[in-house]
JSON list of C-alpha atoms in Angstrom, two decimals:
[
{"chain": "A", "resi": 26, "resn": "MET", "atom": "CA", "xyz": [88.09, 100.81, 68.36]},
{"chain": "A", "resi": 27, "resn": "SER", "atom": "CA", "xyz": [85.63, 103.17, 66.64]},
{"chain": "A", "resi": 28, "resn": "VAL", "atom": "CA", "xyz": [84.88, 105.00, 69.94]},
{"chain": "A", "resi": 29, "resn": "LEU", "atom": "CA", "xyz": [88.44, 106.28, 69.76]},
{"chain": "A", "resi": 30, "resn": "VAL", "atom": "CA", "xyz": [87.39, 108.40, 66.81]},
{"chain": "A", "resi": 31, "resn": "TYR", "atom": "CA", "xyz": [85.14, 110.41, 69.08]},
{"chain": "A", "resi": 32, "resn": "LEU", "atom": "CA", "xyz": [87.30, 110.25, 72.28]},
{"chain": "A", "resi": 33, "resn": "ILE", "atom": "CA", "xyz": [90.52, 111.55, 70.87]},
{"chain": "A", "resi": 34, "resn": "PRO", "atom": "CA", "xyz": [88.95, 114.86, 69.52]},
{"chain": "A", "resi": 35, "resn": "VAL", "atom": "CA", "xyz": [86.92, 115.27, 72.81]},
{"chain": "A", "resi": 36, "resn": "ALA", "atom": "CA", "xyz": [90.24, 114.83, 74.79]},
{"chain": "A", "resi": 37, "resn": "LEU", "atom": "CA", "xyz": [92.20, 117.24, 72.66]},
{"chain": "A", "resi": 38, "resn": "GLY", "atom": "CA", "xyz": [89.30, 119.72, 72.96]},
{"chain": "A", "resi": 39, "resn": "MET", "atom": "CA", "xyz": [89.09, 119.48, 76.75]},
{"chain": "A", "resi": 40, "resn": "GLY", "atom": "CA", "xyz": [92.94, 119.86, 76.94]},
{"chain": "A", "resi": 41, "resn": "GLY", "atom": "CA", "xyz": [92.88, 122.88, 74.64]},
{"chain": "A", "resi": 42, "resn": "ALA", "atom": "CA", "xyz": [90.05, 124.46, 76.57]},
{"chain": "A", "resi": 43, "resn": "GLY", "atom": "CA", "xyz": [92.04, 123.95, 79.87]},
{"chain": "A", "resi": 44, "resn": "LEU", "atom": "CA", "xyz": [95.23, 125.41, 78.35]},
{"chain": "A", "resi": 45, "resn": "ALA", "atom": "CA", "xyz": [93.11, 128.43, 77.08]},
{"chain": "A", "resi": 46, "resn": "LEU", "atom": "CA", "xyz": [91.84, 129.02, 80.50]},
{"chain": "A", "resi": 47, "resn": "PHE", "atom": "CA", "xyz": [95.26, 128.75, 82.02]},
{"chain": "A", "resi": 48, "resn": "PHE", "atom": "CA", "xyz": [96.64, 131.36, 79.67]},
{"chain": "A", "resi": 49, "resn": "TRP", "atom": "CA", "xyz": [93.60, 133.57, 80.43]},
{"chain": "A", "resi": 50, "resn": "ALA", "atom": "CA", "xyz": [94.08, 133.29, 84.08]},
{"chain": "A", "resi": 51, "resn": "MET", "atom": "CA", "xyz": [97.75, 134.00, 83.66]},
{"chain": "A", "resi": 52, "resn": "ARG", "atom": "CA", "xyz": [97.00, 137.14, 81.69]},
{"chain": "A", "resi": 53, "resn": "ASP", "atom": "CA", "xyz": [94.32, 138.22, 83.99]},
{"chain": "A", "resi": 54, "resn": "GLY", "atom": "CA", "xyz": [96.70, 138.18, 87.06]},
{"chain": "A", "resi": 55, "resn": "GLN", "atom": "CA", "xyz": [95.36, 135.38, 89.07]},
{"chain": "A", "resi": 56, "resn": "PHE", "atom": "CA", "xyz": [98.83, 134.07, 89.93]},
{"chain": "A", "resi": 57, "resn": "GLU", "atom": "CA", "xyz": [100.45, 137.30, 90.84]},
{"chain": "A", "resi": 58, "resn": "ASP", "atom": "CA", "xyz": [99.91, 137.56, 94.53]},
{"chain": "A", "resi": 59, "resn": "LEU", "atom": "CA", "xyz": [99.84, 133.92, 95.85]},
{"chain": "A", "resi": 60, "resn": "ASP", "atom": "CA", "xyz": [100.97, 134.86, 99.38]},
{"chain": "A", "resi": 61, "resn": "GLY", "atom": "CA", "xyz": [98.66, 137.71, 99.81]},
{"chain": "A", "resi": 62, "resn": "ALA", "atom": "CA", "xyz": [95.48, 135.72, 100.12]},
{"chain": "A", "resi": 63, "resn": "ALA", "atom": "CA", "xyz": [97.02, 133.41, 102.48]},
{"chain": "A", "resi": 64, "resn": "ASN", "atom": "CA", "xyz": [98.17, 136.21, 104.76]},
{"chain": "A", "resi": 65, "resn": "ARG", "atom": "CA", "xyz": [94.93, 138.08, 104.62]},
{"chain": "A", "resi": 66, "resn": "ILE", "atom": "CA", "xyz": [92.98, 135.17, 105.95]},
{"chain": "A", "resi": 67, "resn": "LEU", "atom": "CA", "xyz": [95.24, 135.10, 109.01]},
{"chain": "A", "resi": 68, "resn": "ILE", "atom": "CA", "xyz": [95.25, 138.74, 109.87]},
{"chain": "A", "resi": 69, "resn": "ASP", "atom": "CA", "xyz": [92.24, 139.70, 111.76]},
{"chain": "A", "resi": 70, "resn": "ASP", "atom": "CA", "xyz": [90.81, 143.05, 110.59]},
{"chain": "A", "resi": 71, "resn": "GLU", "atom": "CA", "xyz": [89.35, 144.55, 113.84]},
{"chain": "A", "resi": 72, "resn": "GLU", "atom": "CA", "xyz": [90.10, 148.02, 112.71]},
{"chain": "A", "resi": 73, "resn": "GLY", "atom": "CA", "xyz": [87.27, 147.99, 110.12]},
{"chain": "A", "resi": 74, "resn": "GLU", "atom": "CA", "xyz": [84.79, 146.84, 112.84]},
{"chain": "A", "resi": 75, "resn": "ASP", "atom": "CA", "xyz": [85.45, 149.89, 115.17]},
{"chain": "A", "resi": 76, "resn": "ALA", "atom": "CA", "xyz": [85.12, 152.53, 112.37]}
]
């Protein structure tokens, strides 16, 4: 039972850190173009090799 004294603050700290990283990623624009990366991997960029 005494281990909960340590585990609960650690769990809350990890949750807070995850939430802070999520908000940092939202502010940094990581979720703005979700389809662009998926489309860029499928499009073959042969024009760049010829130039």
